[in-house]
Amino acid sequence: MIELSKIEFRYPAAGGFKVSIPQLAVPTGECMAVVGPSGSGKTTLLGLLSGILKPSSGSLVMDGTDLARLDEGQRRRFRINNVGQVFQAFELLRYLSVIENIMLPRYIHGSATQTSAARDRAARLLTDVGLDARANAYPSELSQGEQQRVAVCRAMLNQPALLLADEPTGNLDQTNKQNVVDLLLEQAKANNSTLIMVTHDDSLLGAFSSVLDIQSLLADEPRREDLS
Amino acid sequence: MTGAFFLGWRYLAFHKLKTTILVGSITLMLFLPAAVRLLVNDSATALTARADQTPLVVGAAGSPLELVLNALYFHAEQPPALSYDNFSELRDAGLAVTIPMYTRFHSRGSPIVGTTLDYFSFRDLNLAAGRMMGMLGECVIGANVAARHKAGVGDSLVSSPETVFDIAGVYPLKMNISGVLAPTGTPDDNAIFVDFKTAWVIQGLGHGHQDLERPQAAASVLNRSEGMVTANAALQQYAEITPENAAEFHFHGATGDFPLSSVVVVPPNEKNGALLRGRYQNNAKGIQIIVPSSVLNDLLDTVFTVQNYIILGLALLSLATVAVITLVFLLSQQLRKGEFLTLSRIGASKTYLATLIASEIGFVFTGSLVLAAGLTFITRQYALQILQIFLGF
């Protein structure tokens, strides 16, 4: 369960732009799409949920841990262990092979013994997404759809409780868009992860159990449309 | 943090060309000054060691350095010739052991050194196989000559003509190898030693042919007059000295005028040395007597000055290299901002990113250091051979 209460975040370098979230609760295992115009605070919401940003006030409790009370190091460790992220531009490291890219969270925070287990898990994820034959390829040798699948695998490596995806379909054609969304939903369901995905594409909303309009969230009474 | 080292290593391995250029530049930056210093020091040691063992050298007036390089290192440049009479005068003075040296000729790139058996005991040269030369036309070869020409006792070497169309000049003499010297790590390893009279035969001052008094040579006789026999071109001349024809080899002209390159002089004490030096002071009789170590010390003073200039130049070049490498690293960090942001968003700390960059720098510098150390080690191991190749010592 994720619970946000009276959250405020102010960008110091953006003329004091402030995002306020009075109340939001996301049950475990929920697959939620977040929509809203550019600059409305969607990415800020993901930053807060992942612990990259620290709220100025309020509480952000995820499975009993209040991220608002953690220091940067603690939030970083929490993120590594509990949050998987899929970025819009895939952001794979070009000098690592496909399997090494998937294992990146382990290279950042993990021991040698964990690395071996992580390699097995990465190989399984690659098999799940049909890329097991491309394990040693470099990102530049993959199509965009394949790169995005690798990015999803990387986000799923640590079997995160929360999977965040920031417009992961923005650069893809319609077929690949649907494939990525299906993959995210499938992986989230298989792992019982909560999925929160930011998108501008209305055609994808039908696949989610709920849709959150960020503009309504920022008002006192957030509107959450339950699609399930 | 092992993950940061792994990522650093993978980054360098992926960018092979960039990494190779960086490592190569730093390796050269570290290796070149060390190599210059090493080679100069080793060459100075090798030069002075041999010079220190050679008390005095006598030669015709001219360049002292040329005389030392020729007498001690069999250098190709020929000093003005000394006459055999000059040598006889020195020897007959009885003030020192005198060793004649005649180093004008070569065989397939190896210098032929005409001398006497005294030379071998003076330089403490020992045989690895065979015996010392015992007759005209025999030679004893240095260890490197034996290896280079795959030659041993019982084989032969032929002296090379001085020019391609040398019809009347140097006699291409077939020299039989009587012995092979043990290696010494000195220029003696690269030399072919013969009796100095054999060198005169090579020069054409002495030769061997059929005895014109014998009936077999009658067809070659054009004219006989009192005290003189004229032969035609049919007369058989010997290109090899054997026990059978050795007696028929002879010299024409006054032996006292025959040439030598130098004389190594070994006085038994300081007093005799001083007497000899006084006798030939100021190039008396067109002859100079020199102390090789002092000539070489003058040369080395110049070499060390040049070395310091070279090292200064390399230091400036190293500064420029360091500046360029720093620029490359800084530009690289700029270009990798996106990568670092991704790592940071996934969970990498600032310390992790700093470790990643430091590991890359560390790998490059460690690799360069290891390579430079390896090259320096190889240079040290093969310094002598390198010097022999480049300097002919």
Coordinates of C-alpha atoms in Angstrom, one line a residue:
Chain A
M1 CA 0.0 0.0 0.0
I2 CA 1.3 3.5 -0.9
E3 CA -0.2 6.4 1.0
L4 CA 0.6 10.1 0.4
S5 CA -0.7 12.6 2.8
K6 CA -0.3 16.4 2.6
I7 CA 2.7 16.1 0.5
E8 CA 4.4 19.3 -0.7
F9 CA 7.4 19.6 -2.9
R10 CA 9.0 22.9 -4.1
Y11 CA 11.6 23.1 -6.8
P12 CA 14.2 25.6 -5.6
A13 CA 15.6 26.2 -9.0
A14 CA 12.3 26.6 -10.9
G15 CA 11.0 29.9 -9.5
G16 CA 9.6 28.1 -6.5
F17 CA 7.2 25.9 -8.5
K18 CA 5.3 23.8 -6.0
V19 CA 3.5 20.5 -6.2
S20 CA 1.0 19.7 -3.5
I21 CA -0.7 16.4 -3.1
P22 CA -3.3 16.4 -0.3
Q23 CA -4.1 12.7 -0.3
L24 CA -3.5 9.6 -2.4
A25 CA -3.7 5.9 -1.7
V26 CA -2.6 3.2 -4.1
P27 CA -3.3 -0.4 -3.0
T28 CA -0.6 -3.1 -3.5
G29 CA -0.8 -4.7 -6.9
E30 CA -2.7 -1.8 -8.5
C31 CA -1.9 -0.9 -12.1
M32 CA -2.4 2.8 -12.4
A33 CA -2.0 5.1 -15.4
V34 CA -1.2 8.8 -14.6
V35 CA -2.3 11.3 -17.1
G36 CA -2.2 15.1 -17.4
P37 CA -0.7 17.9 -19.5
S38 CA 3.0 18.6 -19.6
G39 CA 4.4 20.4 -16.6
S40 CA 1.5 19.3 -14.4
G41 CA 3.7 17.3 -12.0
K42 CA 3.5 13.8 -13.3
T43 CA 7.3 13.3 -13.3
T44 CA 7.5 15.0 -9.9
L45 CA 5.0 12.5 -8.5
L46 CA 7.2 9.6 -9.8
G47 CA 10.3 11.3 -8.4
L48 CA 8.6 11.5 -5.0
L49 CA 7.4 7.9 -5.2
S50 CA 10.9 6.6 -6.1
G51 CA 12.6 8.6 -3.4
I52 CA 14.7 10.6 -5.9
L53 CA 12.9 13.7 -4.6
K54 CA 12.3 14.3 -0.9
P55 CA 9.0 16.1 0.0
S56 CA 9.3 19.4 1.8
S57 CA 6.5 18.3 4.1
G58 CA 3.9 15.6 4.5
S59 CA 4.2 11.8 4.6
L60 CA 4.8 9.3 1.9
V61 CA 4.4 5.8 3.3
M62 CA 5.2 2.7 1.3
D63 CA 4.7 -0.6 2.9
G64 CA 5.2 0.9 6.3
T65 CA 8.2 3.0 5.4
D66 CA 7.8 6.8 5.4
L67 CA 10.1 8.0 2.6
A68 CA 9.7 11.6 3.8
R69 CA 11.7 10.7 6.9
L70 CA 14.6 9.0 5.3
D71 CA 17.9 10.7 4.4
E72 CA 19.3 10.5 0.9
G73 CA 21.3 7.4 1.4
Q74 CA 18.4 5.5 3.0
R75 CA 16.1 6.6 0.2
R76 CA 18.7 5.4 -2.4
R77 CA 18.9 2.0 -0.8
F78 CA 15.1 1.8 -0.5
R79 CA 14.8 2.7 -4.2
I80 CA 17.3 0.0 -5.3
N81 CA 15.6 -2.7 -3.3
N82 CA 11.9 -1.7 -3.7
V83 CA 11.4 0.4 -6.8
G84 CA 11.9 -0.5 -10.5
Q85 CA 12.0 2.3 -13.0
V86 CA 11.4 2.4 -16.8
F87 CA 12.5 5.6 -18.4
Q88 CA 11.2 7.2 -21.6
A89 CA 14.5 7.0 -23.5
F90 CA 15.3 3.5 -22.3
E91 CA 18.6 4.8 -20.9
L92 CA 20.5 1.6 -21.4
L93 CA 24.3 1.9 -21.0
R94 CA 25.8 1.5 -24.5
Y95 CA 29.0 -0.1 -23.2
L96 CA 27.2 -2.9 -21.3
S97 CA 25.7 -6.0 -23.0
V98 CA 22.0 -6.6 -22.7
I99 CA 22.4 -8.9 -19.7
E100 CA 24.8 -6.6 -18.0
N101 CA 22.3 -3.7 -18.5
I102 CA 19.6 -5.7 -16.8
M103 CA 22.0 -6.4 -13.9
L104 CA 22.9 -2.8 -13.5
P105 CA 21.0 -2.4 -10.2
R106 CA 23.1 -5.2 -8.7
Y107 CA 26.3 -3.6 -10.0
I108 CA 25.3 -0.4 -8.2
H109 CA 24.2 -2.1 -5.0
G110 CA 25.0 -5.7 -4.4
S111 CA 27.7 -8.2 -3.5
A112 CA 29.5 -10.8 -5.6
T113 CA 27.3 -13.6 -4.4
Q114 CA 24.2 -11.6 -5.2
T115 CA 25.6 -11.0 -8.7
S116 CA 25.5 -14.7 -9.5
A117 CA 21.9 -15.0 -8.5
A118 CA 21.1 -11.7 -10.3
R119 CA 22.6 -13.2 -13.5
D120 CA 20.3 -16.2 -13.3
R121 CA 17.3 -13.9 -12.7
A122 CA 18.3 -11.6 -15.6
A123 CA 18.6 -14.6 -17.9
R124 CA 15.1 -15.8 -16.8
L125 CA 13.7 -12.3 -17.5
L126 CA 15.3 -12.2 -20.9
T127 CA 13.7 -15.6 -21.7
D128 CA 10.4 -14.2 -20.5
V129 CA 10.6 -11.3 -23.0
G130 CA 12.0 -13.5 -25.8
L131 CA 15.4 -11.9 -25.9
D132 CA 17.5 -14.7 -24.4
A133 CA 19.4 -15.0 -27.7
R134 CA 20.4 -11.4 -27.5
A135 CA 21.9 -11.6 -24.0
N136 CA 25.4 -10.6 -25.1
A137 CA 24.4 -8.0 -27.7
Y138 CA 24.9 -4.3 -27.1
P139 CA 22.0 -1.8 -27.0
S140 CA 23.1 -0.3 -30.3
E141 CA 22.5 -3.7 -32.0
L142 CA 18.8 -3.8 -30.8
S143 CA 15.7 -2.4 -32.2
Q144 CA 13.8 0.2 -30.2
G145 CA 11.2 -2.3 -29.1
E146 CA 13.9 -4.7 -28.0
Q147 CA 15.7 -1.9 -26.0
Q148 CA 12.5 -1.1 -24.2
R149 CA 12.0 -4.7 -23.3
V150 CA 15.5 -4.8 -21.9
A151 CA 14.7 -1.6 -19.9
V152 CA 11.6 -3.3 -18.4
C153 CA 13.7 -6.4 -17.5
R154 CA 16.2 -4.1 -15.7
A155 CA 13.4 -2.5 -13.8
M156 CA 12.1 -6.0 -12.8
L157 CA 15.5 -7.4 -11.7
N158 CA 15.0 -6.9 -8.0
Q159 CA 11.4 -8.0 -8.1
P160 CA 10.3 -4.5 -6.9
A161 CA 7.2 -3.8 -4.9
L162 CA 6.7 -0.7 -7.0
L163 CA 7.2 -0.4 -10.7
L164 CA 7.4 3.2 -12.1
A165 CA 7.3 3.9 -15.8
D166 CA 7.7 7.5 -17.1
E167 CA 6.2 7.6 -20.6
P168 CA 7.9 4.4 -21.7
T169 CA 6.0 4.3 -24.9
G170 CA 6.7 7.9 -26.0
N171 CA 9.2 6.9 -28.7
L172 CA 7.5 3.7 -30.0
D173 CA 5.1 2.9 -32.8
Q174 CA 1.6 1.7 -31.9
T175 CA 2.4 -2.0 -32.0
N176 CA 5.4 -1.7 -29.8
K177 CA 3.5 0.7 -27.5
Q178 CA 0.9 -2.0 -26.8
N179 CA 3.6 -4.7 -26.5
V180 CA 5.5 -2.7 -23.8
V181 CA 2.3 -1.9 -21.8
D182 CA 1.3 -5.6 -22.0
L183 CA 4.8 -6.6 -20.8
L184 CA 4.7 -4.1 -17.9
L185 CA 1.3 -5.3 -16.8
E186 CA 2.3 -8.9 -17.2
Q187 CA 5.5 -8.5 -15.2
A188 CA 3.7 -6.4 -12.5
K189 CA 1.0 -9.0 -12.2
A190 CA 3.5 -11.9 -12.1
N191 CA 5.5 -10.2 -9.3
N192 CA 2.5 -8.7 -7.5
S193 CA 4.1 -5.3 -8.0
T194 CA 2.2 -2.0 -8.0
L195 CA 2.6 -0.4 -11.4
I196 CA 2.3 3.4 -11.9
M197 CA 2.8 4.5 -15.5
V198 CA 2.8 8.1 -16.8
T199 CA 1.4 8.3 -20.3
H200 CA 0.0 10.8 -22.8
D201 CA -1.6 8.1 -24.9
D202 CA -5.3 7.7 -24.2
S203 CA -5.4 4.5 -26.3
L204 CA -3.4 2.7 -23.7
L205 CA -5.6 3.6 -20.7
G206 CA -8.0 0.7 -21.2
A207 CA -5.4 -1.8 -20.1
F208 CA -5.0 -0.3 -16.6
S209 CA -7.1 -1.0 -13.6
S210 CA -7.2 2.8 -12.7
V211 CA -6.4 6.1 -14.2
L212 CA -5.2 9.1 -12.2
D213 CA -5.6 12.6 -13.6
I214 CA -2.8 14.5 -12.0
Q215 CA -4.6 17.8 -12.3
S216 CA -7.4 16.6 -10.2
L217 CA -4.9 15.1 -7.7
L218 CA -3.4 18.5 -7.1
A219 CA -6.9 19.9 -6.2
D220 CA -8.3 19.1 -2.8
E221 CA -10.4 16.2 -4.0
P222 CA -8.3 14.0 -6.3
R223 CA -10.3 12.3 -9.0
R224 CA -9.4 8.7 -9.5
E225 CA -11.3 6.8 -12.2
D226 CA -11.6 3.2 -11.3
L227 CA -11.6 1.2 -14.5
S228 CA -11.7 -2.3 -13.0
Chain B
M1 CA 31.9 -0.8 -4.9
T2 CA 33.2 -3.7 -6.9
G3 CA 30.3 -2.9 -9.3
A4 CA 31.9 0.5 -10.0
F5 CA 35.2 -1.1 -10.8
F6 CA 33.4 -3.5 -13.1
L7 CA 31.5 -0.7 -14.9
G8 CA 34.8 1.3 -15.2
W9 CA 36.5 -1.7 -16.7
R10 CA 33.6 -2.4 -19.2
Y11 CA 33.6 1.3 -20.2
L12 CA 37.3 1.2 -21.1
A13 CA 37.0 -2.2 -22.8
F14 CA 34.1 -1.0 -24.9
H15 CA 36.0 2.1 -26.0
K16 CA 39.1 0.2 -27.1
L17 CA 40.6 2.8 -29.4
K18 CA 40.3 5.7 -27.0
T19 CA 41.6 3.5 -24.2
T20 CA 44.6 2.3 -26.3
I21 CA 45.5 5.9 -27.3
L22 CA 45.3 7.0 -23.7
V23 CA 47.3 4.1 -22.3
G24 CA 49.8 4.4 -25.2
S25 CA 50.3 8.1 -24.5
I26 CA 50.8 7.7 -20.8
T27 CA 53.1 4.7 -21.3
L28 CA 55.3 6.7 -23.6
M29 CA 55.2 9.6 -21.2
L30 CA 56.5 7.4 -18.5
F31 CA 58.7 5.1 -20.5
L32 CA 60.7 7.5 -22.7
P33 CA 62.5 9.5 -20.1
A34 CA 63.3 6.3 -18.2
A35 CA 64.5 4.6 -21.3
V36 CA 66.7 7.5 -22.4
R37 CA 68.3 7.7 -18.9
L38 CA 68.7 3.9 -18.8
L39 CA 70.3 3.6 -22.2
V40 CA 72.6 6.6 -21.7
N41 CA 73.7 5.3 -18.3
D42 CA 74.2 1.8 -19.6
S43 CA 76.1 3.0 -22.6
A44 CA 78.2 5.3 -20.4
T45 CA 79.0 2.3 -18.2
A46 CA 79.7 0.0 -21.1
L47 CA 81.9 2.7 -22.8
T48 CA 83.8 3.6 -19.7
A49 CA 84.3 0.0 -18.5
R50 CA 86.1 -0.9 -21.6
A51 CA 88.0 2.4 -21.8
D52 CA 89.0 2.0 -18.1
Q53 CA 90.6 -1.4 -18.9
T54 CA 92.6 0.1 -21.8
P55 CA 95.5 2.2 -20.3
L56 CA 96.8 3.9 -23.5
V57 CA 96.2 3.8 -27.2
V58 CA 98.7 5.0 -29.8
G59 CA 97.6 6.1 -33.3
A60 CA 98.5 8.5 -36.1
A61 CA 97.7 12.1 -35.3
G62 CA 94.0 12.9 -35.9
S63 CA 90.7 12.7 -34.0
P64 CA 91.3 11.1 -30.6
L65 CA 87.7 10.0 -30.4
E66 CA 87.8 8.3 -33.8
L67 CA 91.0 6.5 -32.7
V68 CA 89.4 5.3 -29.4
L69 CA 86.2 4.2 -31.1
N70 CA 88.2 2.3 -33.6
A71 CA 90.7 0.7 -31.3
L72 CA 88.2 -0.2 -28.5
Y73 CA 84.9 -0.8 -30.4
F74 CA 86.2 -1.6 -33.9
H75 CA 84.1 1.3 -35.1
A76 CA 83.8 1.5 -38.9
E77 CA 85.4 5.0 -39.2
Q78 CA 89.0 4.6 -40.0
P79 CA 91.6 6.8 -38.2
P80 CA 94.7 7.7 -40.2
A81 CA 97.0 4.7 -40.5
L82 CA 100.1 4.1 -38.4
S83 CA 103.1 2.4 -39.9
Y84 CA 104.4 -0.9 -38.8
D85 CA 107.7 0.9 -38.1
N86 CA 105.9 3.1 -35.6
F87 CA 104.7 0.0 -33.8
S88 CA 108.2 -1.6 -33.9
E89 CA 109.6 1.6 -32.3
L90 CA 107.1 1.4 -29.5
R91 CA 107.6 -2.3 -29.0
D92 CA 111.4 -2.0 -29.1
A93 CA 111.3 0.7 -26.5
G94 CA 110.4 -2.1 -24.0
L95 CA 108.3 0.2 -21.8
A96 CA 105.1 -1.6 -22.2
V97 CA 103.2 -4.5 -23.8
T98 CA 102.2 -3.3 -27.2
I99 CA 99.3 -4.8 -29.2
P100 CA 99.0 -3.9 -32.8
M101 CA 95.4 -3.4 -34.2
Y102 CA 94.3 -3.3 -37.8
T103 CA 90.6 -3.0 -38.2
R104 CA 90.0 -1.9 -41.7
F105 CA 88.2 -4.9 -43.1
H106 CA 84.9 -6.7 -42.7
S107 CA 83.3 -10.1 -43.4
R108 CA 79.5 -10.0 -43.9
G109 CA 79.1 -7.0 -41.6
S110 CA 81.5 -8.2 -38.8
P111 CA 84.7 -6.4 -38.3
I112 CA 88.0 -8.3 -39.0
V113 CA 90.4 -7.3 -36.3
G114 CA 94.1 -7.9 -37.1
T115 CA 96.1 -8.3 -33.9
T116 CA 98.3 -10.7 -32.0
L117 CA 97.7 -13.3 -29.4
D118 CA 98.6 -10.7 -26.7
Y119 CA 95.2 -9.2 -27.4
F120 CA 93.3 -12.2 -26.0
S121 CA 95.2 -12.3 -22.8
F122 CA 95.0 -8.5 -22.4
R123 CA 91.2 -8.7 -22.8
D124 CA 90.9 -11.9 -20.9
L125 CA 89.1 -13.6 -23.8
N126 CA 88.6 -17.4 -23.4
L127 CA 87.9 -20.0 -26.0
A128 CA 84.5 -21.7 -26.0
A129 CA 85.7 -24.1 -28.7
G130 CA 88.8 -24.8 -30.8
R131 CA 92.2 -23.1 -30.5
M132 CA 93.7 -19.7 -31.1
M133 CA 94.8 -18.8 -34.6
G134 CA 98.1 -20.5 -35.3
M135 CA 98.9 -19.6 -38.9
L136 CA 98.3 -17.0 -41.5
G137 CA 94.7 -17.1 -42.8
E138 CA 93.1 -18.6 -39.6
C139 CA 90.6 -16.7 -37.5
V140 CA 89.0 -16.8 -34.1
I141 CA 85.5 -15.5 -34.0
G142 CA 83.4 -13.8 -31.3
A143 CA 80.3 -15.5 -29.8
N144 CA 77.8 -13.3 -31.7
V145 CA 79.6 -13.8 -35.0
A146 CA 79.4 -17.6 -34.5
A147 CA 75.7 -17.3 -33.7
R148 CA 74.9 -14.8 -36.5
H149 CA 76.7 -16.8 -39.2
K150 CA 75.9 -20.2 -37.7
A151 CA 79.7 -20.9 -38.0
G152 CA 82.0 -22.9 -35.8
V153 CA 85.4 -24.5 -35.8
G154 CA 86.3 -25.9 -39.2
D155 CA 84.0 -23.6 -41.1
S156 CA 85.3 -20.6 -43.0
L157 CA 84.4 -16.9 -43.6
V158 CA 85.3 -14.8 -46.6
S159 CA 86.4 -11.2 -46.3
S160 CA 84.1 -8.7 -48.0
P161 CA 85.4 -6.5 -50.8
E162 CA 85.5 -2.8 -49.7
T163 CA 83.5 -1.8 -52.8
V164 CA 81.3 -3.8 -55.2
F165 CA 83.7 -3.4 -58.1
D166 CA 86.9 -3.7 -56.1
I167 CA 89.1 -5.5 -58.6
A168 CA 92.5 -4.5 -57.5
G169 CA 91.9 -3.6 -53.9
V170 CA 90.8 -5.8 -51.0
Y171 CA 91.7 -9.5 -51.5
P172 CA 88.6 -11.7 -50.8
L173 CA 90.4 -14.2 -48.5
K174 CA 88.8 -17.3 -47.3
M175 CA 89.6 -17.5 -43.5
N176 CA 89.4 -20.8 -41.7
I177 CA 87.9 -20.7 -38.2
S178 CA 90.2 -22.2 -35.7
G179 CA 88.3 -21.1 -32.5
V180 CA 85.2 -19.6 -31.1
L181 CA 85.4 -17.2 -28.2
A182 CA 83.1 -17.4 -25.1
P183 CA 80.6 -14.6 -24.9
T184 CA 81.8 -11.5 -23.0
G185 CA 79.1 -8.9 -23.7
T186 CA 81.7 -6.7 -25.2
P187 CA 82.4 -5.6 -28.9
D188 CA 84.8 -8.6 -29.0
D189 CA 81.7 -10.8 -29.4
N190 CA 81.0 -9.2 -32.7
A191 CA 84.6 -9.4 -34.1
I192 CA 86.6 -11.8 -36.3
F193 CA 90.1 -11.9 -35.0
V194 CA 93.0 -12.7 -37.3
D195 CA 96.8 -12.2 -37.2
F196 CA 97.5 -8.6 -38.3
K197 CA 99.6 -10.1 -41.2
T198 CA 96.4 -11.9 -42.4
A199 CA 94.8 -8.5 -42.6
W200 CA 97.6 -7.3 -44.8
V201 CA 97.0 -10.3 -47.1
I202 CA 93.3 -9.3 -47.3
Q203 CA 94.5 -5.8 -48.2
G204 CA 96.6 -7.3 -51.0
L205 CA 100.0 -6.4 -49.5
G206 CA 100.8 -10.0 -49.3
H207 CA 99.7 -12.9 -51.5
G208 CA 100.3 -16.5 -52.5
H209 CA 100.7 -18.1 -55.9
Q210 CA 102.4 -21.0 -57.6
D211 CA 106.2 -21.1 -57.2
L212 CA 107.4 -19.8 -60.6
E213 CA 110.6 -21.9 -60.2
R214 CA 108.6 -25.1 -60.4
P215 CA 108.0 -26.9 -63.7
Q216 CA 104.2 -26.8 -63.2
A217 CA 104.3 -23.0 -63.4
A218 CA 106.4 -22.9 -66.6
A219 CA 103.3 -22.1 -68.8
S220 CA 102.6 -19.0 -66.7
V221 CA 106.1 -17.4 -67.2
L222 CA 106.3 -14.6 -69.7
N223 CA 109.8 -13.5 -69.1
R224 CA 112.8 -14.3 -66.9
S225 CA 115.5 -11.8 -66.4
E226 CA 118.1 -11.3 -63.8
G227 CA 116.3 -11.4 -60.4
M228 CA 112.9 -10.9 -61.9
V229 CA 110.3 -13.2 -63.3
T230 CA 107.2 -11.9 -65.1
A231 CA 104.1 -14.1 -65.1
N232 CA 100.9 -13.9 -67.1
A233 CA 97.3 -14.1 -65.9
A234 CA 97.3 -17.9 -66.1
L235 CA 99.3 -18.0 -62.9
Q236 CA 97.3 -19.6 -60.1
Q237 CA 96.7 -17.3 -57.1
Y238 CA 95.5 -18.6 -53.8
A239 CA 92.3 -17.3 -52.2
E240 CA 92.8 -19.5 -49.2
I241 CA 95.8 -20.1 -47.0
T242 CA 96.3 -23.8 -46.2
P243 CA 99.2 -25.7 -44.6
E244 CA 100.2 -26.8 -48.1
N245 CA 100.4 -23.3 -49.7
A246 CA 101.2 -21.2 -46.6
A247 CA 104.9 -21.2 -47.5
E248 CA 104.1 -19.6 -50.8
F249 CA 102.5 -16.5 -49.3
H250 CA 104.8 -13.5 -49.1
F251 CA 104.7 -9.8 -48.9
H252 CA 106.0 -7.2 -51.4
G253 CA 107.5 -3.9 -50.4
A254 CA 108.9 -2.7 -47.1
T255 CA 107.0 -4.2 -44.2
G256 CA 107.9 -1.2 -42.1
D257 CA 105.6 0.9 -44.2
F258 CA 102.6 -1.5 -43.9
P259 CA 99.6 0.0 -42.1
L260 CA 98.1 -0.5 -38.7
S261 CA 95.0 1.3 -37.2
S262 CA 96.4 1.7 -33.7
V263 CA 98.4 0.1 -31.0
V264 CA 97.0 -0.7 -27.6
V265 CA 99.7 0.0 -25.0
V266 CA 99.8 -1.6 -21.6
P267 CA 102.6 -0.2 -19.5
P268 CA 103.4 -2.3 -16.4
N269 CA 103.5 0.8 -14.2
E270 CA 102.6 4.5 -14.0
K271 CA 106.2 5.5 -14.6
N272 CA 106.5 3.7 -17.9
G273 CA 103.1 5.1 -18.9
A274 CA 104.2 8.6 -18.1
L275 CA 107.5 8.1 -20.1
L276 CA 105.6 6.9 -23.1
R277 CA 103.1 9.8 -22.9
G278 CA 106.0 12.2 -22.7
R279 CA 107.6 10.7 -25.7
Y280 CA 104.6 11.3 -27.9
Q281 CA 103.5 14.5 -26.3
N282 CA 102.0 17.1 -28.7
N283 CA 101.7 14.6 -31.5
A284 CA 105.5 14.1 -31.8
K285 CA 106.4 12.3 -35.0
G286 CA 102.8 12.6 -36.3
I287 CA 101.8 10.1 -33.5
Q288 CA 99.3 10.7 -30.7
I289 CA 99.1 8.8 -27.5
I290 CA 95.8 9.0 -25.6
V291 CA 94.2 7.8 -22.4
P292 CA 90.9 6.3 -23.7
S293 CA 88.9 7.0 -20.5
S294 CA 89.7 10.7 -20.6
V295 CA 88.6 10.9 -24.3
L296 CA 85.4 9.1 -23.5
N297 CA 84.7 11.2 -20.4
D298 CA 84.8 14.3 -22.6
L299 CA 82.3 12.6 -25.0
L300 CA 80.1 11.5 -22.1
D301 CA 80.0 15.0 -20.7
T302 CA 78.5 16.1 -24.0
V303 CA 76.2 13.0 -24.1
F304 CA 74.9 13.8 -20.6
T305 CA 74.2 17.4 -21.5
V306 CA 72.3 16.3 -24.5
Q307 CA 70.4 13.7 -22.4
N308 CA 69.4 16.5 -20.0
Y309 CA 68.0 18.5 -22.9
I310 CA 66.1 15.5 -24.2
I311 CA 64.6 14.7 -20.8
L312 CA 63.6 18.4 -20.4
G313 CA 61.9 18.2 -23.8
L314 CA 60.2 15.0 -22.8
A315 CA 59.1 16.6 -19.5
L316 CA 57.5 19.4 -21.5
L317 CA 55.9 17.0 -23.8
S318 CA 54.6 15.0 -20.8
L319 CA 53.0 18.2 -19.4
A320 CA 51.2 18.7 -22.7
T321 CA 50.1 15.1 -22.7
V322 CA 48.8 15.3 -19.1
A323 CA 46.9 18.5 -20.2
V324 CA 45.4 16.7 -23.2
I325 CA 44.5 13.6 -21.1
T326 CA 42.9 15.8 -18.5
L327 CA 40.9 17.5 -21.2
V328 CA 39.8 14.1 -22.6
F329 CA 38.6 13.0 -19.2
L330 CA 36.7 16.2 -18.5
L331 CA 35.1 16.2 -22.0
S332 CA 34.2 12.5 -21.5
Q333 CA 32.5 13.3 -18.2
Q334 CA 30.5 16.0 -19.9
L335 CA 29.4 13.6 -22.6
R336 CA 28.5 11.0 -20.0
K337 CA 26.2 13.3 -17.9
G338 CA 23.1 11.3 -19.1
E339 CA 24.7 8.0 -18.1
F340 CA 25.6 9.3 -14.7
L341 CA 22.0 10.7 -14.3
T342 CA 20.6 7.2 -15.1
L343 CA 22.9 5.6 -12.6
S344 CA 22.0 8.1 -10.0
R345 CA 18.2 7.6 -10.7
I346 CA 18.6 3.9 -10.3
G347 CA 20.4 4.4 -7.0
A348 CA 24.0 5.2 -7.4
S349 CA 25.5 7.6 -4.9
K350 CA 27.9 10.5 -5.6
T351 CA 30.6 8.4 -4.0
Y352 CA 29.8 5.5 -6.4
L353 CA 30.0 7.8 -9.4
A354 CA 33.3 9.2 -8.2
T355 CA 34.6 5.7 -7.7
L356 CA 33.5 4.8 -11.2
I357 CA 35.5 7.7 -12.7
A358 CA 38.4 7.1 -10.4
S359 CA 38.5 3.4 -11.3
E360 CA 38.7 4.3 -15.0
I361 CA 41.5 6.7 -14.4
G362 CA 43.1 4.1 -12.1
F363 CA 42.9 1.3 -14.7
V364 CA 44.4 3.6 -17.4
F365 CA 47.3 4.7 -15.2
T366 CA 47.9 1.3 -13.8
G367 CA 47.9 -0.3 -17.3
S368 CA 50.3 2.4 -18.5
L369 CA 52.5 2.0 -15.5
V370 CA 52.7 -1.8 -15.9
L371 CA 53.4 -1.4 -19.6
A372 CA 56.0 1.3 -19.0
A373 CA 57.6 -0.9 -16.3
G374 CA 57.6 -3.9 -18.7
L375 CA 59.2 -1.9 -21.5
T376 CA 61.7 -0.4 -19.1
F377 CA 62.5 -4.0 -17.9
I378 CA 62.9 -5.2 -21.5
T379 CA 65.1 -2.2 -22.3
R380 CA 67.3 -3.0 -19.3
Q381 CA 67.5 -6.6 -20.3
Y382 CA 68.4 -5.9 -23.9
A383 CA 70.2 -2.5 -23.4
L384 CA 73.4 -4.0 -24.5
Q385 CA 71.9 -5.4 -27.7
I386 CA 70.0 -2.2 -28.4
L387 CA 73.2 -0.2 -28.0
Q388 CA 75.0 -2.6 -30.3
I389 CA 72.3 -2.2 -32.9
F390 CA 72.2 1.6 -32.7
L391 CA 75.7 2.5 -31.8
G392 CA 77.6 -0.4 -33.1
F393 CA 79.4 -0.9 -29.7

